Amino acid sequence: MSEKELSVVGKPLPKIDAYEKAVGKARYTVDLNLPGMLHAKILRSPYAHARILKIDTSKAERLPGVKAVLSHKEARIILGDEAVLDDKVRYVGDKVAAVAATSEEAAEEALELIEVKYEVLPAVFDPEEAMKPEAPIIHPDVPLVKGKGNLRDPVFDYGVGDVEKGFKEADYVFENRYTTQRQAHCCLEPDVGIASWDPSGKLTYWTSVQGAFIVRGILARGLNMPENMIRVIVPPVGGGFGAKYGRLEDVLCALLAKKTGRPVKLECSREEEFVTTRVRSYSVFWTKTGVKKDGTFTARYVRAIIDMGAYAYGIYMAQRAGAWLITPYSCPNCRYEGYAVYTNTPSSGAFRGFSSVPIHFALESEINRIAEELGIDPLEFRMKNRRKTGEINPYNNVPIDAKGFDECMVKGAERIGWRRKRGRREKVEGVKRRGVGMAISVHFAPALHPDMLVPGVAEINVNADGTIHLLIGVTDIGQGINTTCAQIAAEELGVRLEDVTVSNIDTDVNPWGWLVAASSTLMQTGGAVRAAAAKVKKQLFEHAAKMLEVPPEELEAKDRRIYVKKESERGIEISDVIRQAGAPSISPYFVDAKAAYTFGAKATYTVPMYIPPWGAQFAEIEVDTETGQVKVLRLVAAHDVGKAINVSIVEGQIEGSLQNSIGYALTEELMLDKTTGQVLNPDFLDYKILHTTDMPKIDVILVETNSPAGVFGAKGVGEMGHIPTAAAIADAVYDAVGVRIKELPLTPEKILKALRER
Amino acid sequence: MRKFFRPREYFKPETLEEALNLLAKYGESARPIAGGTDLLVKKPPEVEYLIDIASLPLDYIKNDGEYLKIGSLSTFHSIETSSLFKEGAYRILAESAHDFGQATVKNMATIGGNVCSAVPSADFPPVLMVLDAKAKIVSLAGERIVSMEEFFAGVRKTVLRSDELLVEFQIPKPPPHTGAAFYKLGRTSVDIALVNAAARITLRSDGVCEDARIALGAVAPTPIRAKGAEKLLRKKEIDEALVEEASQTASEETKPISDVRSSAEYRKEMSKVLVKRVLQKSLKRAKGE
C-alpha cells in the first residue's frame, strides 16, 4: 500500500446506484418483460407428506392461453435430494406441477384444473420427533443415521480436549436448552426468473440472485447442458439476505420456456416467498458448561439440532455452528455435536449470519446466565474468557487475531452506560422496567473453511478518455459492493468515483464469482479489484514515466493525474497518458483503438488467513410488566470492521442487520400449524417485521483494526450486526424484570408467563 | 389466495343517486369500494361488481355545534390531522387514527370502510361506540339512523342492506367534564389490534361519575360495550380499586378467540389491562389533569 493519503476509500460516498433506486427507476428482474413472454405458476402441495398417485393435466392444457404444463412425468430431474418436480411432496407448498400461460390469471386458473390424486403419508414437523426411530422417513434414499429416524448422516462431532474431564474439574456445571425460530428473509423483490432460448439452443436467464455463476451451474446440471450455452444476467437485486442462491424453480422456468419456445417469467408470490425460499432454521441447542468459581471455563458442550425442513440446504448450518462455540472464548475442552434433521416443513437454508445467529443466542444467553449465577459482571466474565491474540484457535488450528475484540466491548459498554445501568431494575411509569444487556459476535471471514477459500476475480478495462469499466463476478444485492469496489478501483488508479462504471453481472461477460455469502464478498472481490487496478496502474506508470522522464516507482496517481511524488506539480493527466500511448494517426478513431487495448488487467485475490470480525452489542430496553411487551430503547453496536471502505455503507449494513435482528428477537416467526405443517402467517399482516417507527436509537461504533487479510484493511461486515442482538435483548429483559426467556422470539405472552412463574 | 381480483364490471358514479341506483340494481353481488385497503386484499367470494364511491362528496368533517359530522369517505389521515380533534373527547378519533398504521394506508383507508368492513379488530368502532356515534345510512328507499352499537352483526357482518350506503357518522357533543381515551395493543407499531379499548367518562361537578362508556375490539365477533363494567362506575366516585374492579369485569365480558396473533387467554388478560389504562386516562382527562 502506498503511503499517500486516501482520497476515495474511507469516505462516506453515496452509492453509485442510489439515485435510480431512490426515485424508483431501477429496473429489477421483476420489472422486466420480453416480447411474447409467458407467465408461469406453480401448483403447490396442500399436504405435508404425500405420494402423487395420479396427475392429470389435460383440462389445464385445454384452457385458453395455456401453453405448457409440466409435471414429474417430464421433469423428475434430481439435484441432491430435491427434484425439479417429484412424484412425492415433502412439505405444504412443495412443487407439484407448473403452468406457462399468456397471462398470470390464465396460469392461476389452469392450476385449479390440474387433477392430482395424492396418497397422504404420515408427516413429522418437529426435528426431535423426527429423530425417533418410529418417525415417518422423508428421504429413504439419502444417507441417514440408523435408528435415528430422519437424522442425516453424518452427525458433525468435533472439538478440543476432553469435555468429560473438564466437567469433572468444574466447580459448577450448568445445563440448559434453547430454541430459535424460523425466520423469513422478506426480500422486497420476490424470487423471480425469466428464461429465453435462442435458436442456437442457448439459454439466457435473467434472475434476482446472489450468485449468478452458481445459478448457471444449477441450470447446467439440471438441463444437462454445457455452461457456455447458458447466460445468466442479473439486473439490480431487490434484497437477498441469503434467500437467493439458486433454486430448482430456475430449471423449471427454463424447461417451460423450452417446451413453449417462448420466454417465460416465473415469479414468486409473497406467500410463496415466505414458504418456499428456505428460511432460517428452527433450531434446538442443548448446552452444558463447566466453570470454576472464578469464572474460568473448564468445558463447553453443545448439541445442536438443526431442522433442515424438507430438503438439506441447511446441513451446513449443523456442520459449522460449532465454530462459534470454539472460536470466541478460551476453553481447553470443547465439544460440538451438530444434528441435521429432515422434517415435513419448509426447507431451511442460508440467512444473514448463517450458522452463527441461532447458536449465538444460545451460547451468549448462557454466558450471561452463568456470569449472573457466579456473581460476575457479564462484561468482566467475557473479558476474562475471551480469546487473546496469538492463541491457537482449535477450530482451524490457526493463531487467533483478537485485535479489536476488547475495544468493541469496552467502547460499547461505555456508550450504553453499562456500569451505571446494569443491575438497577430501573422503574419507570409504575409498571415499566428498564434494563441493559449485552452479547458478542464473531463470524466467518472467508478463510475459516477451506471450501470457502475461493478467489475473488476482477477485470478492469480502460477507455481512451481515462474512464474505467470494472467487471466483478459478485452481485450487488443492495449491500453496495459495486460502489465499494468502484471506490477501491478509483483509489488505486487515482481516478474519481464517477470515472468507474461497474456493470451488473452477465455471466457471458463478467469474470467468475462466488456467492454473496459468508461476509466474504468485499474481502475476496475487493482484493481482486485492487490487484487488477494495481496492474493497470503499473501499465500507466510505465508510459507516464517515459513522458515525465522519471522512474515509474517515483510516480503517484490521484484525482485523474499521474505526478512525481516529490514534485507534485510535475505531472500529466491520465487521459493524456492513454491517448499518447495510442499510435499517432490522423484519425482519432485509430488513436482510441490503440489506447483502449493498451491498458487493462484481470486479477484474482485469495484471502490469506482467517482474521475474525469481532463485535459487541448492548441493548437498553423497557418491559411493560402488564402487557409483557418489550420496547427496545437503544442499541449500541460496536464492530471491528477492519477498515470502513465506505462509512455510510458499513453503517447501513449494521443498521439493516439490527432492524432484521430486533425483529428476530421480538416479533418475527414463521409459524406452522402443528397438525398440518401449513405455514400460518405467510404475509406481512401476521409475519411481523419492524417498521421504521419501531426502531430504537442506534449507535454504531466502528472499530478499525486494519486487518492484514482484507483489502485496505477491511473485514466483512454484512452479517455481524445480526448475530448478537437477540441475546443482548434477552439479557436486557433479564436485567429489567429478572426472567430469562430461552425460546425466541421474546413474545409478550412468554414474558408474562415467565413473570408469573418467577 | 388468488392474486387477481378482476370484477366483472367496475363503476365510478359521480352522484349519490347514481351510486344508490347501482347498489339497488346489483344487490349482493356488488360492493362499494372507497380506499380499497380491505376489499382488494380479501375479496368476498360473492362480489362481482365494484362501485367506486370515491367521487361522491362524502369526504368532510364538520361541527354544527350539536353534532360532529364525519363523511364516510374521510381518510384516517384527514381524521388524524383535523383541527377539530385536537382536544376534548373527540380527540380519541385522531388518536386512534394515529395508531392505525402506515402513512400510505392512512392516506387511502376511510372511516366508512373501516366500520363497514366490520372486522372485529378495527380501531374506529370502539371509539365511535364510546362517543355514542350514529351512522346515517341512505338508500333509494330513504334514510335511517343506526347507532354504532346496533350496527355490527358479526364477523364482517353489519345491518347494512346491500342497497344501502353509510354516508355519515354523527357524534353528539360530549357533556362538560368528559374525558376519553383509546389504547391499541399490537405486535409492532404497524399492526391490527390484538385488543383495542376505548372509554369515555363524564363527571358531575362534584366528581362523581355521571356516565361511563367502555368498548373493546378484537375480543368478540363484533366490537363490544362492557356494560357490566360501565354500570359499576356510574354514579360512583371512581378510585383506583373501582377502576381495577371495572377492568376485571370488562375482561370477563369479552369472548376472545385464539389465533396466530394471540391466545384467547392473553386477549382476555390484556382486555383488563387496556380497560384499566383507558379508564385511568379518561378520568384524568375528565378532571382536566
PDB file of N, CA and C in Angstrom, chain A residues 303-337:
ATOM      1  N   ARG A 303     -25.076 -29.517  21.952  1.00  0.00           N
ATOM      2  CA  ARG A 303     -25.687 -30.369  20.934  1.00  0.00           C
ATOM      3  C   ARG A 303     -26.691 -29.498  20.184  1.00  0.00           C
ATOM      4  N   ALA A 304     -26.450 -29.352  18.899  1.00  0.00           N
ATOM      5  CA  ALA A 304     -27.319 -28.507  18.078  1.00  0.00           C
ATOM      6  C   ALA A 304     -28.180 -29.383  17.194  1.00  0.00           C
ATOM      7  N   ILE A 305     -29.474 -29.140  17.222  1.00  0.00           N
ATOM      8  CA  ILE A 305     -30.393 -29.883  16.361  1.00  0.00           C
ATOM      9  C   ILE A 305     -30.972 -28.884  15.365  1.00  0.00           C
ATOM     10  N   ILE A 306     -30.600 -29.066  14.136  1.00  0.00           N
ATOM     11  CA  ILE A 306     -30.982 -28.112  13.097  1.00  0.00           C
ATOM     12  C   ILE A 306     -32.085 -28.731  12.259  1.00  0.00           C
ATOM     13  N   ASP A 307     -33.218 -28.071  12.229  1.00  0.00           N
ATOM     14  CA  ASP A 307     -34.345 -28.531  11.425  1.00  0.00           C
ATOM     15  C   ASP A 307     -34.112 -28.090   9.981  1.00  0.00           C
ATOM     16  N   MET A 308     -33.764 -29.058   9.129  1.00  0.00           N
ATOM     17  CA  MET A 308     -33.497 -28.699   7.728  1.00  0.00           C
ATOM     18  C   MET A 308     -34.790 -28.513   6.949  1.00  0.00           C
ATOM     19  N   GLY A 309     -35.885 -28.994   7.514  1.00  0.00           N
ATOM     20  CA  GLY A 309     -37.113 -28.989   6.733  1.00  0.00           C
ATOM     21  C   GLY A 309     -37.055 -30.098   5.696  1.00  0.00           C
ATOM     22  N   ALA A 310     -37.704 -29.857   4.557  1.00  0.00           N
ATOM     23  CA  ALA A 310     -37.915 -30.922   3.582  1.00  0.00           C
ATOM     24  C   ALA A 310     -36.656 -31.291   2.798  1.00  0.00           C
ATOM     25  N   TYR A 311     -35.751 -30.348   2.610  1.00  0.00           N
ATOM     26  CA  TYR A 311     -34.558 -30.621   1.804  1.00  0.00           C
ATOM     27  C   TYR A 311     -33.324 -30.085   2.536  1.00  0.00           C
ATOM     28  N   ALA A 312     -32.164 -30.605   2.157  1.00  0.00           N
ATOM     29  CA  ALA A 312     -30.981 -30.477   3.025  1.00  0.00           C
ATOM     30  C   ALA A 312     -30.143 -29.216   2.796  1.00  0.00           C
ATOM     31  N   TYR A 313     -30.784 -28.114   2.451  1.00  0.00           N
ATOM     32  CA  TYR A 313     -29.979 -26.904   2.216  1.00  0.00           C
ATOM     33  C   TYR A 313     -29.375 -26.362   3.512  1.00  0.00           C
ATOM     34  N   GLY A 314     -29.953 -26.747   4.636  1.00  0.00           N
ATOM     35  CA  GLY A 314     -29.466 -26.222   5.909  1.00  0.00           C
ATOM     36  C   GLY A 314     -28.408 -27.090   6.568  1.00  0.00           C
ATOM     37  N   ILE A 315     -27.925 -28.096   5.872  1.00  0.00           N
ATOM     38  CA  ILE A 315     -26.997 -29.041   6.502  1.00  0.00           C
ATOM     39  C   ILE A 315     -25.695 -28.352   6.929  1.00  0.00           C
ATOM     40  N   TYR A 316     -25.289 -27.325   6.187  1.00  0.00           N
ATOM     41  CA  TYR A 316     -24.034 -26.626   6.517  1.00  0.00           C
ATOM     42  C   TYR A 316     -24.128 -25.934   7.864  1.00  0.00           C
ATOM     43  N   MET A 317     -25.337 -25.584   8.205  1.00  0.00           N
ATOM     44  CA  MET A 317     -25.519 -24.924   9.482  1.00  0.00           C
ATOM     45  C   MET A 317     -25.163 -25.871  10.624  1.00  0.00           C
ATOM     46  N   ALA A 318     -25.630 -27.121  10.495  1.00  0.00           N
ATOM     47  CA  ALA A 318     -25.295 -28.107  11.518  1.00  0.00           C
ATOM     48  C   ALA A 318     -23.796 -28.367  11.516  1.00  0.00           C
ATOM     49  N   GLN A 319     -23.207 -28.332  10.345  1.00  0.00           N
ATOM     50  CA  GLN A 319     -21.775 -28.596  10.240  1.00  0.00           C
ATOM     51  C   GLN A 319     -20.949 -27.494  10.900  1.00  0.00           C
ATOM     52  N   ARG A 320     -21.329 -26.244  10.683  1.00  0.00           N
ATOM     53  CA  ARG A 320     -20.430 -25.144  11.014  1.00  0.00           C
ATOM     54  C   ARG A 320     -20.710 -24.410  12.308  1.00  0.00           C
ATOM     55  N   ALA A 321     -21.895 -24.607  12.879  1.00  0.00           N
ATOM     56  CA  ALA A 321     -22.249 -23.786  14.047  1.00  0.00           C
ATOM     57  C   ALA A 321     -21.251 -23.952  15.189  1.00  0.00           C
ATOM     58  N   GLY A 322     -20.554 -25.089  15.231  1.00  0.00           N
ATOM     59  CA  GLY A 322     -19.581 -25.323  16.294  1.00  0.00           C
ATOM     60  C   GLY A 322     -18.426 -24.337  16.287  1.00  0.00           C
ATOM     61  N   ALA A 323     -18.206 -23.714  15.146  1.00  0.00           N
ATOM     62  CA  ALA A 323     -17.141 -22.705  15.068  1.00  0.00           C
ATOM     63  C   ALA A 323     -17.366 -21.617  16.104  1.00  0.00           C
ATOM     64  N   TRP A 324     -18.631 -21.339  16.378  1.00  0.00           N
ATOM     65  CA  TRP A 324     -18.946 -20.196  17.259  1.00  0.00           C
ATOM     66  C   TRP A 324     -18.982 -20.598  18.723  1.00  0.00           C
ATOM     67  N   LEU A 325     -18.895 -21.910  18.948  1.00  0.00           N
ATOM     68  CA  LEU A 325     -18.641 -22.397  20.303  1.00  0.00           C
ATOM     69  C   LEU A 325     -17.148 -22.269  20.603  1.00  0.00           C
ATOM     70  N   ILE A 326     -16.342 -22.626  19.629  1.00  0.00           N
ATOM     71  CA  ILE A 326     -14.910 -22.806  19.873  1.00  0.00           C
ATOM     72  C   ILE A 326     -14.115 -21.517  19.697  1.00  0.00           C
ATOM     73  N   THR A 327     -14.490 -20.695  18.708  1.00  0.00           N
ATOM     74  CA  THR A 327     -13.637 -19.569  18.332  1.00  0.00           C
ATOM     75  C   THR A 327     -13.560 -18.423  19.353  1.00  0.00           C
ATOM     76  N   PRO A 328     -14.661 -17.910  19.905  1.00  0.00           N
ATOM     77  CA  PRO A 328     -14.533 -16.638  20.637  1.00  0.00           C
ATOM     78  C   PRO A 328     -13.937 -16.705  22.035  1.00  0.00           C
ATOM     79  N   TYR A 329     -14.065 -17.855  22.726  1.00  0.00           N
ATOM     80  CA  TYR A 329     -13.607 -17.910  24.115  1.00  0.00           C
ATOM     81  C   TYR A 329     -12.570 -19.011  24.305  1.00  0.00           C
ATOM     82  N   SER A 330     -11.665 -18.785  25.247  1.00  0.00           N
ATOM     83  CA  SER A 330     -10.666 -19.799  25.576  1.00  0.00           C
ATOM     84  C   SER A 330     -11.322 -20.841  26.471  1.00  0.00           C
ATOM     85  N   CYS A 331     -11.167 -22.071  26.104  1.00  0.00           N
ATOM     86  CA  CYS A 331     -11.649 -23.169  26.938  1.00  0.00           C
ATOM     87  C   CYS A 331     -10.924 -24.422  26.466  1.00  0.00           C
ATOM     88  N   PRO A 332     -10.272 -25.122  27.404  1.00  0.00           N
ATOM     89  CA  PRO A 332      -9.434 -26.247  26.968  1.00  0.00           C
ATOM     90  C   PRO A 332     -10.230 -27.440  26.442  1.00  0.00           C
ATOM     91  N   ASN A 333     -11.497 -27.538  26.877  1.00  0.00           N
ATOM     92  CA  ASN A 333     -12.299 -28.695  26.472  1.00  0.00           C
ATOM     93  C   ASN A 333     -13.613 -28.228  25.852  1.00  0.00           C
ATOM     94  N   CYS A 334     -13.756 -28.460  24.568  1.00  0.00           N
ATOM     95  CA  CYS A 334     -14.994 -28.074  23.886  1.00  0.00           C
ATOM     96  C   CYS A 334     -15.440 -29.244  23.028  1.00  0.00           C
ATOM     97  N   ARG A 335     -16.747 -29.450  23.005  1.00  0.00           N
ATOM     98  CA  ARG A 335     -17.249 -30.452  22.075  1.00  0.00           C
ATOM     99  C   ARG A 335     -18.551 -29.966  21.467  1.00  0.00           C
ATOM    100  N   TYR A 336     -18.617 -30.138  20.170  1.00  0.00           N
ATOM    101  CA  TYR A 336     -19.813 -29.731  19.429  1.00  0.00           C
ATOM    102  C   TYR A 336     -20.373 -30.945  18.705  1.00  0.00           C
ATOM    103  N   GLU A 337     -21.684 -31.129  18.844  1.00  0.00           N
ATOM    104  CA  GLU A 337     -22.366 -32.150  18.048  1.00  0.00           C
ATOM    105  C   GLU A 337     -23.469 -31.460  17.251  1.00  0.00           C
TER     106      GLU A 337
END
